[in-house]
Coordinates of C-alpha atoms in Angstrom, one line a residue:
M247 CA 0.1 -0.2 -0.1
K248 CA 2.9 2.5 0.9
A249 CA 4.6 1.8 -2.5
L250 CA 1.7 2.6 -4.2
Y251 CA 0.7 5.8 -2.5
Q252 CA 4.8 6.7 -3.2
Q253 CA 3.7 5.8 -6.7
I254 CA 1.1 8.5 -6.9
K255 CA 2.7 11.2 -5.4
Q256 CA 5.7 10.7 -7.9
N257 CA 3.4 10.8 -10.3
Q258 CA 3.9 7.2 -11.7
D259 CA 0.9 4.9 -13.9
V260 CA -1.4 6.9 -11.7
R261 CA -4.1 5.9 -13.1
K262 CA -3.5 1.8 -12.7
S263 CA -1.8 3.1 -8.9
L264 CA -4.9 4.7 -7.8
S265 CA -7.2 2.0 -9.3
Q266 CA -4.4 -0.8 -7.7
F267 CA -4.8 1.5 -4.3
R268 CA -8.5 1.4 -3.8
E269 CA -7.7 -2.5 -4.6
K270 CA -5.6 -2.8 -2.0
I271 CA -7.9 -0.9 0.9
K272 CA -11.3 -4.0 0.3
S273 CA -8.9 -6.7 0.2
T274 CA -7.4 -6.0 3.0
G275 CA -9.8 -3.5 5.4
E276 CA -7.0 -1.7 6.3
L277 CA -8.8 1.5 6.1
E278 CA -7.0 3.8 8.7
K279 CA -3.2 2.6 6.9
A280 CA -5.0 4.2 3.6
Q281 CA -6.4 7.4 5.8
A282 CA -2.9 7.8 7.9
L283 CA -0.9 7.5 4.6
W284 CA -3.2 10.1 2.6
K285 CA -3.7 12.5 6.0
E286 CA -1.4 15.0 5.1
D287 CA -1.7 15.6 1.0
G288 CA -5.4 16.6 0.5
Q289 CA -3.2 18.7 -1.9
C290 CA -2.4 15.9 -4.7
L291 CA -5.6 13.9 -4.5
Q292 CA -7.2 17.4 -5.3
E293 CA -4.9 17.9 -8.8
L294 CA -5.2 14.7 -9.3
L295 CA -9.4 15.4 -9.6
R296 CA -8.4 17.7 -12.5
A297 CA -5.7 15.4 -14.3
E298 CA -6.0 14.6 -18.2
D299 CA -6.5 12.0 -18.0
A300 CA -10.6 11.2 -17.2
K301 CA -10.0 7.8 -15.5
T302 CA -7.4 9.1 -13.2
R303 CA -10.0 11.7 -12.2
K304 CA -12.8 8.8 -12.1
N305 CA -10.7 6.4 -9.5
A306 CA -9.1 9.7 -7.5
A307 CA -12.7 10.8 -7.2
L308 CA -13.9 7.3 -5.7
L309 CA -10.6 7.0 -4.1
I310 CA -12.1 10.1 -1.9
G311 CA -14.7 8.3 -1.3
D312 CA -13.2 5.2 0.5
L313 CA -10.6 7.7 2.0
K314 CA -13.9 9.3 4.1
R315 CA -12.3 12.6 3.5
Q316 CA -15.3 14.9 3.9
D317 CA -12.6 17.6 3.4
L318 CA -12.5 17.1 -0.2
L319 CA -16.0 17.2 -0.2
S320 CA -16.3 21.5 -1.9
A321 CA -13.2 20.0 -4.3
L322 CA -15.1 16.7 -5.5
W323 CA -18.7 18.6 -6.0
S324 CA -16.7 21.1 -8.0
A325 CA -15.2 18.6 -9.9
Y326 CA -18.1 17.1 -10.7
E327 CA -20.2 20.4 -11.9
K328 CA -16.9 21.1 -14.5
E329 CA -17.1 17.3 -15.5
T330 CA -17.0 16.5 -19.1
T331 CA -16.4 13.2 -19.5
L332 CA -19.9 11.2 -19.2
F333 CA -18.8 8.4 -17.7
V334 CA -16.5 9.9 -15.3
K335 CA -19.4 12.1 -14.0
S336 CA -21.3 9.2 -11.7
A337 CA -18.4 8.3 -9.8
Y338 CA -17.7 11.3 -8.0
L339 CA -21.7 11.1 -7.0
V340 CA -20.9 7.7 -6.6
A341 CA -17.8 9.5 -3.5
M342 CA -19.8 12.1 -1.7
E343 CA -22.3 8.1 -0.7
N344 CA -19.5 8.1 2.3
L345 CA -19.2 11.6 3.2
N346 CA -21.9 13.6 4.6
I347 CA -23.6 15.9 1.8
T348 CA -25.8 17.5 3.7
D349 CA -25.0 21.4 2.8
Y350 CA -25.7 20.0 -1.4
K351 CA -28.9 19.5 -0.1
T352 CA -30.4 21.7 -2.7
S353 CA -27.7 21.3 -5.9
I354 CA -28.2 17.9 -5.3
K355 CA -32.3 17.7 -5.5
N356 CA -31.8 20.4 -8.1
R357 CA -29.3 18.4 -10.7
K358 CA -31.9 15.3 -10.2
E359 CA -35.0 17.1 -11.2
E360 CA -33.3 18.8 -14.5
L361 CA -32.0 14.7 -15.6
E362 CA -35.6 13.8 -15.1
S363 CA -36.6 15.9 -17.1
S364 CA -34.3 15.3 -19.7
I365 CA -34.1 13.2 -22.7
P366 CA -30.6 11.6 -22.9
K367 CA -29.2 11.1 -27.0
E368 CA -29.3 7.1 -27.7
E369 CA -25.5 7.1 -27.6
E370 CA -25.1 8.7 -24.2
A371 CA -28.0 6.7 -22.5
K372 CA -26.2 4.7 -19.9
H373 CA -24.0 7.1 -18.6
F374 CA -27.0 9.6 -18.1
Y375 CA -28.6 7.0 -16.1
E376 CA -25.7 6.0 -14.1
E377 CA -25.7 9.5 -13.2
L378 CA -29.6 9.8 -12.2
S379 CA -29.3 6.3 -10.6
A380 CA -26.2 7.4 -8.4
L381 CA -28.3 11.3 -7.8
E382 CA -31.3 9.3 -6.3
G383 CA -29.3 7.6 -4.1
L384 CA -27.5 10.3 -2.5
Y385 CA -31.1 12.3 -3.0
V386 CA -32.6 9.3 -0.9
K387 CA -29.8 9.1 1.6
L388 CA -30.3 13.5 2.7
F389 CA -34.7 12.9 1.8
G390 CA -35.8 9.7 2.5
R391 CA -38.4 7.8 -0.4
T392 CA -41.9 6.8 -0.3
H393 CA -42.0 3.3 2.0
H394 CA -44.6 1.4 0.0
T395 CA -47.3 -0.3 1.9
F396 CA -48.7 -3.8 0.3
T397 CA -52.6 -4.1 0.0
G398 CA -53.4 -7.3 -1.8
Y399 CA -53.6 -9.7 0.5
G400 CA -57.6 -10.2 -0.2
K401 CA -56.8 -11.4 -4.0
A402 CA -55.6 -14.7 -5.3
Y403 CA -51.9 -14.6 -7.4
D404 CA -49.8 -17.3 -9.4
I405 CA -47.7 -18.3 -6.4
L406 CA -44.3 -20.2 -6.1
L407 CA -43.3 -21.2 -2.9
L408 CA -39.7 -22.4 -2.1
G409 CA -38.6 -24.6 0.3
N410 CA -36.6 -27.8 1.3
R411 CA -35.4 -29.6 -2.1
R412 CA -35.4 -33.3 -0.2
Q413 CA -38.5 -32.6 2.1
L414 CA -40.7 -30.8 -0.3
P415 CA -43.7 -33.8 0.5
A416 CA -43.9 -32.7 3.4
L417 CA -44.5 -28.8 2.4
L418 CA -47.2 -30.2 0.2
E419 CA -49.2 -32.3 2.7
Q420 CA -49.3 -29.6 4.8
L421 CA -50.7 -26.7 2.1
K422 CA -53.8 -29.9 1.2
A423 CA -53.9 -29.9 5.6
E424 CA -55.3 -26.6 5.3
E425 CA -58.7 -26.3 4.5
T426 CA -58.4 -22.6 3.0
I427 CA -56.1 -23.6 0.5
Q428 CA -56.3 -24.7 -3.0
T429 CA -54.5 -27.3 -3.9
Y430 CA -55.8 -29.6 -6.2
D431 CA -53.7 -27.9 -8.9
A432 CA -50.7 -27.6 -7.1
K433 CA -47.4 -28.6 -8.8
V434 CA -44.8 -29.3 -7.4
L435 CA -41.4 -28.0 -9.2
S436 CA -37.7 -28.8 -8.7
A437 CA -37.5 -25.9 -6.5
G438 CA -40.6 -25.6 -4.6
I439 CA -44.6 -25.6 -5.2
R440 CA -46.0 -23.8 -7.9
L441 CA -49.7 -22.3 -6.7
P442 CA -51.8 -21.0 -9.4
N443 CA -54.5 -19.2 -7.3
A444 CA -53.5 -18.8 -4.2
Q445 CA -54.2 -16.3 -1.3
I446 CA -51.2 -14.8 1.1
K447 CA -53.1 -14.7 4.1
T448 CA -53.7 -18.8 3.8
L449 CA -50.0 -19.5 3.1
Q450 CA -48.8 -17.4 6.2
E451 CA -49.8 -19.9 8.4
I452 CA -47.5 -22.3 6.6
R453 CA -44.5 -22.0 8.7
T454 CA -41.9 -24.5 6.6
W455 CA -41.8 -22.6 2.9
S456 CA -38.5 -20.2 2.8
E457 CA -39.7 -18.0 0.4
M458 CA -42.0 -16.7 -1.9
L459 CA -42.4 -15.9 -5.6
F460 CA -45.0 -14.0 -7.7
L461 CA -45.9 -15.7 -10.9
V462 CA -46.5 -12.7 -12.7
P463 CA -49.1 -12.6 -16.3
G464 CA -46.9 -12.2 -19.4
M465 CA -43.4 -12.3 -18.3
K466 CA -43.5 -16.1 -16.5
T467 CA -40.0 -16.9 -18.9
V468 CA -37.5 -14.6 -20.6
A469 CA -34.5 -14.1 -22.8
A470 CA -31.3 -14.9 -21.4
D471 CA -30.8 -11.3 -23.6
P472 CA -30.7 -8.3 -21.4
M473 CA -32.5 -6.0 -23.4
Q474 CA -34.5 -8.5 -24.5
A475 CA -35.9 -9.8 -21.8
A476 CA -36.1 -5.8 -20.0
E477 CA -38.7 -5.5 -23.4
K478 CA -40.9 -8.2 -22.0
I479 CA -40.9 -7.7 -18.0
L480 CA -41.7 -4.1 -19.9
Q481 CA -44.6 -5.0 -21.7
S482 CA -46.2 -8.0 -19.6
G483 CA -48.2 -6.9 -16.4
L484 CA -45.4 -6.4 -13.6
A485 CA -46.4 -2.7 -13.6
E486 CA -50.0 -3.0 -13.5
F487 CA -49.1 -5.9 -10.3
L488 CA -47.1 -3.6 -8.6
E489 CA -48.9 -0.6 -9.2
K490 CA -52.8 -1.9 -7.7
N491 CA -50.8 -3.9 -4.8
H492 CA -49.8 -0.9 -2.8
K493 CA -51.0 1.6 -1.4
E494 CA -48.7 4.2 -2.5
P495 CA -47.6 5.4 -6.1
G496 CA -44.1 4.5 -7.2
P497 CA -41.6 4.6 -7.5
F498 CA -41.2 1.5 -6.5
Y499 CA -37.1 0.2 -5.7
F500 CA -35.9 -2.9 -7.1
R501 CA -32.8 -5.2 -7.4
V502 CA -31.9 -8.3 -9.7
E503 CA -30.9 -11.3 -8.7
Y504 CA -29.6 -13.4 -11.6
K505 CA -28.7 -17.3 -11.4
S506 CA -26.9 -18.6 -13.7
K507 CA -23.7 -19.9 -15.3
Q508 CA -22.3 -16.8 -15.6
E509 CA -19.8 -15.4 -13.2
G510 CA -17.8 -12.3 -12.7
K511 CA -18.0 -9.3 -15.4
E512 CA -20.3 -10.9 -17.8
K513 CA -22.2 -11.4 -15.0
N514 CA -22.4 -8.1 -13.5
A515 CA -22.6 -6.2 -17.2
F516 CA -25.6 -8.3 -17.6
L517 CA -27.2 -7.1 -14.6
K518 CA -25.9 -3.7 -15.8
K519 CA -27.5 -3.5 -19.2
L520 CA -31.1 -4.9 -17.7
S521 CA -31.2 -2.8 -14.6
A522 CA -30.4 0.2 -16.6
A523 CA -33.0 -1.2 -19.7
L524 CA -35.9 -1.3 -16.8
E525 CA -35.4 2.2 -15.2
K526 CA -35.5 3.4 -18.4
G527 CA -38.1 2.1 -20.0
S528 CA -40.1 2.6 -16.8
K529 CA -39.3 6.1 -16.9
R530 CA -37.8 5.4 -13.7
N531 CA -41.4 4.2 -11.8
W532 CA -38.4 1.2 -11.4
I533 CA -35.4 2.8 -9.6
C534 CA -32.2 -0.4 -9.4
S535 CA -31.2 0.2 -5.7
P536 CA -29.5 -2.8 -4.6
A537 CA -28.9 -1.8 -1.5
D538 CA -32.2 -0.8 -0.6
Y539 CA -34.6 -1.9 -2.4
E540 CA -38.6 -3.4 -2.4
W541 CA -38.9 -6.3 -4.6
E542 CA -36.4 -8.4 -6.5
L543 CA -36.5 -9.3 -9.9
R544 CA -35.3 -13.6 -9.7
L545 CA -33.7 -14.4 -12.3
V546 CA -33.5 -18.5 -13.1
E547 CA -31.4 -19.8 -16.5
T548 CA -33.2 -22.9 -17.4
K549 CA -31.4 -26.1 -18.8
N550 CA -32.6 -24.5 -22.4
G551 CA -30.8 -21.1 -21.9
S552 CA -34.1 -19.1 -21.5
L553 CA -34.6 -17.4 -17.7
N554 CA -37.4 -18.1 -15.4
A555 CA -39.1 -14.5 -14.5
M556 CA -40.4 -13.9 -10.7
V557 CA -40.8 -11.6 -8.4
K558 CA -40.0 -10.9 -4.5
L559 CA -41.9 -8.8 -2.7
G560 CA -39.9 -6.6 0.6
T561 CA -43.5 -5.1 1.2
L562 CA -45.5 -8.5 2.1
E563 CA -45.4 -8.5 5.9
D564 CA -44.2 -11.8 6.7
T565 CA -44.7 -12.4 10.9
R566 CA -44.3 -16.1 10.5
F567 CA -41.0 -15.6 13.0
S568 CA -40.6 -12.2 14.4
Y569 CA -40.3 -13.8 17.9
R570 CA -36.6 -14.2 16.5
K571 CA -35.2 -11.1 17.9
E572 CA -31.5 -12.4 19.0
Y573 CA -29.5 -15.0 17.2
L574 CA -25.7 -16.0 16.8
P575 CA -24.2 -16.4 13.8
V576 CA -24.2 -20.7 14.4
S577 CA -28.3 -19.9 14.9
I578 CA -30.0 -22.3 13.0
K579 CA -32.9 -20.8 10.8
P580 CA -36.4 -20.7 12.1
V581 CA -37.9 -22.2 8.6
T582 CA -35.8 -25.1 9.2
A583 CA -36.5 -26.0 12.8
A584 CA -40.2 -25.6 11.4
L585 CA -39.4 -28.2 8.6
L586 CA -37.9 -30.6 11.6
V587 CA -40.5 -30.4 13.1
E588 CA -42.7 -30.4 10.6
L589 CA -40.5 -33.8 10.1
A590 CA -40.8 -35.5 13.4
K591 CA -44.0 -34.2 14.5
E592 CA -45.6 -38.1 14.8
Y593 CA -42.9 -39.2 17.2
M594 CA -43.9 -36.0 19.5
A595 CA -46.6 -36.1 22.3
E596 CA -48.5 -32.4 23.5
S597 CA -47.7 -34.0 26.6
A598 CA -43.9 -34.6 26.5
Q599 CA -40.9 -33.4 29.0
V600 CA -38.5 -31.5 26.4
L601 CA -34.2 -30.8 27.1
D602 CA -32.5 -29.3 24.8
P603 CA -29.0 -29.6 25.8
F604 CA -27.5 -27.4 23.0
C605 CA -30.3 -24.8 22.6
G606 CA -28.6 -21.9 21.5
V607 CA -30.8 -19.0 20.8
G608 CA -34.1 -20.8 21.3
T609 CA -35.5 -21.7 18.2
M610 CA -35.6 -25.7 18.4
L611 CA -38.1 -25.3 21.7
I612 CA -40.1 -22.0 20.1
E613 CA -40.7 -24.4 16.9
R614 CA -41.4 -26.8 18.6
Q615 CA -43.7 -25.6 21.3
K616 CA -45.7 -23.8 18.6
R617 CA -46.1 -27.1 16.2
I618 CA -47.3 -29.4 19.5
P619 CA -47.2 -28.0 22.5
A620 CA -45.5 -29.4 25.4
N621 CA -46.0 -29.9 28.8
T622 CA -42.4 -28.4 30.3
S623 CA -39.6 -27.6 28.4
Y624 CA -35.7 -26.8 29.2
G625 CA -33.1 -25.5 27.4
L626 CA -29.3 -26.0 28.3
D627 CA -26.1 -24.1 26.7
T628 CA -22.9 -22.9 28.1
L629 CA -22.9 -19.9 26.0
G630 CA -24.7 -17.1 29.4
L631 CA -25.6 -15.3 25.7
A632 CA -26.8 -17.4 24.3
I633 CA -29.6 -18.2 26.7
E634 CA -29.6 -14.4 27.5
K635 CA -31.0 -14.3 23.5
A636 CA -33.1 -17.5 24.2
K637 CA -35.0 -15.5 26.9
E638 CA -35.9 -13.0 25.1
N639 CA -36.9 -15.1 21.8
T640 CA -38.9 -16.8 23.7
E641 CA -40.8 -14.2 26.0
A642 CA -41.3 -12.9 23.0
A643 CA -43.0 -16.3 21.3
G644 CA -45.5 -15.8 24.7
Q645 CA -44.0 -19.2 25.8
I646 CA -42.6 -20.1 28.5
V647 CA -39.1 -22.3 28.2
H648 CA -36.6 -23.0 31.4
F649 CA -33.1 -22.1 30.1
I650 CA -30.1 -23.0 32.0
N651 CA -26.5 -21.1 31.4
R652 CA -25.0 -25.1 32.3
N653 CA -23.3 -27.7 30.2
F654 CA -25.6 -30.6 29.7
F655 CA -22.6 -33.0 31.2
D656 CA -23.1 -31.1 34.1
F657 CA -26.7 -31.5 34.5
T658 CA -29.3 -33.3 37.0
H659 CA -32.7 -32.9 37.3
E660 CA -35.4 -35.1 39.6
Y661 CA -37.4 -36.0 36.7
L662 CA -36.9 -37.8 33.4
F663 CA -37.7 -35.9 30.4
D664 CA -40.3 -37.8 27.4
E665 CA -37.7 -36.4 24.4
I666 CA -34.7 -34.5 23.4
F667 CA -34.8 -32.0 21.0
T668 CA -31.6 -30.7 19.5
N669 CA -29.4 -29.3 17.1
M670 CA -25.9 -30.7 17.6
P671 CA -23.1 -28.8 17.6
F672 CA -20.2 -29.9 14.6
A673 CA -16.6 -29.6 13.8
Q674 CA -16.0 -25.2 12.9
G675 CA -13.7 -23.1 14.2
K676 CA -11.2 -24.7 17.0
T677 CA -13.9 -27.5 17.3
T678 CA -12.0 -30.3 15.3
P679 CA -13.7 -33.5 14.1
L680 CA -12.3 -35.5 17.0
D681 CA -13.7 -33.3 19.5
I682 CA -17.8 -33.8 17.5
Y683 CA -17.2 -37.5 18.3
Q684 CA -15.8 -37.4 21.6
L685 CA -18.6 -35.4 22.3
Y686 CA -21.4 -37.6 20.7
E687 CA -20.0 -39.8 22.6
K688 CA -21.1 -38.7 25.6
F689 CA -23.5 -37.1 24.5
W690 CA -25.3 -40.9 24.0
G691 CA -24.2 -42.3 27.7
K692 CA -25.6 -38.7 28.9
A693 CA -29.0 -38.7 27.2
A694 CA -29.9 -42.2 28.4
T695 CA -29.5 -41.0 31.7
H696 CA -32.5 -38.7 31.4
L697 CA -34.9 -40.5 29.2
V698 CA -37.5 -42.6 30.5
P699 CA -38.4 -46.1 28.5
G700 CA -39.7 -45.5 25.1
G701 CA -38.7 -41.9 25.1
K702 CA -37.3 -39.5 21.4
V703 CA -34.5 -38.4 20.7
I704 CA -35.0 -36.1 17.9
L705 CA -31.6 -35.0 16.4
Y706 CA -30.3 -32.4 13.6
T707 CA -27.6 -33.9 13.2
H708 CA -24.2 -32.6 10.6
N709 CA -22.3 -36.3 11.6
K710 CA -25.3 -39.4 11.0
E711 CA -22.4 -41.5 11.2
H712 CA -21.7 -40.8 14.6
G713 CA -25.1 -41.7 15.5
D714 CA -25.2 -44.9 13.9
K715 CA -22.9 -46.0 15.5
L716 CA -22.7 -44.4 18.8
A717 CA -26.4 -44.7 19.7
P718 CA -27.2 -48.4 19.5
L719 CA -24.2 -48.5 22.5
E720 CA -26.0 -46.6 24.6
G721 CA -30.1 -48.8 24.0
F722 CA -31.5 -46.8 21.6
S723 CA -32.9 -47.9 18.0
K724 CA -33.5 -45.6 14.9
L725 CA -37.7 -44.8 14.1
Q726 CA -36.7 -42.3 11.3
E727 CA -34.1 -40.4 8.9
W728 CA -34.9 -37.7 6.4
T729 CA -31.9 -35.9 4.4
I730 CA -32.1 -32.3 5.1
H731 CA -29.1 -31.3 3.2
S732 CA -27.4 -32.8 0.7
K733 CA -24.3 -30.8 0.1
E734 CA -24.5 -29.3 3.8
G735 CA -24.6 -33.7 4.9
T736 CA -27.6 -32.3 7.4
Y737 CA -29.9 -35.2 8.8
L738 CA -32.9 -35.5 10.7
Q739 CA -32.6 -38.2 13.5
V740 CA -35.6 -40.5 15.6
W741 CA -34.0 -42.8 17.9
E742 CA -35.5 -44.1 20.5
K743 CA -34.4 -45.1 24.2
M744 CA -35.7 -49.0 24.7
K745 CA -35.1 -49.6 28.2

């Protein structure tokens, strides 16, 4: 980093050195070191904004933003106003995203309105919309934006519910069990279940789907060409779908999620072209805002090379897991816990005394209680922070669970439990595979001392082979097993204590 700084100062290959210096900040995360190098060199950065080479000016502006040089904001804005090379103008605005721009409120508003009332030349459209998009970001930062309220809960939609691919039959079974959900024309696809005539409120009673996507008339499949895709999307029923299902008018902020074999520059180029075309074609009623969006255009490449096109709404309220106020990086996802409960429900009794010896933030016990109310539940964990978070989540869920900050292997209790339901630890960080094997050895012996005869152990495990080998040695018999995630190697096992 210091060598690159010296090269820039000595006017050696400046454009490339600026670019590499910025990359160095991103790759090392050493922002403070970079700021220290440039601390006394504001004049040099200002001179670079006046460089003859356009890309040098662009990289200098972006570096000022990276360094968060508030003292150079005035120079940055002045350079922006004087800039005549179109592809550079948006860089000044992007740099300002890291600065306090309150003093330029009126200037930014006026420039945005000026561009919005203009029609760019065809050859200038790309950079014109890049500048307008960057201005939009600054405008929202200063003035905020309208947040849209979804109002279409009483209507029927063509919906794709995504869920665990290995366990879609369990999701379909749940859907069929709900009398208010029409499933006669439901179709099980590779990634989820399509319901051509579904109402949202009834689907929100089901806890095992992970995402709800809308199939909008006229754009269910589009070409893998950004301009052709944009044209079909703009001509579809998407504009009407957004307008009629929200209380407030546009603009609507969006992002594009593109799942294909394309990678890197090729994929980024596709996203930029498509997003720009959608902005332009909608007359900026749809504004691309990847970091703060209200709807997502989901594009998934098919075997024949075309793209399935779906919409995910961020304006749609989903309160299924609103109790989960607190979590840890290793916490199980609530939708996964809900799936585990649904799969193992026939082995759970409403009157059961339940123990989770590795409870984390309490998600497993909370989801079990929501599906099959237990008699009394206990949760143990060696991490005090996890126990505190578990108590907060359980209170938010309106449940009662007895949480104890204690090692399971030191735990004693006055009566036996009917069920152990837990997410078993697995090797990560400093925990080795040998550590996990030894933990399983101790677990099965300890579990046997806490369960009544016929008691169940329901495990979510990354190491099913340990259970297969060790559980029978302690008098347990396997009743059922499901594959949850093949790539992650996770399984749900149900064991019964025989004696």
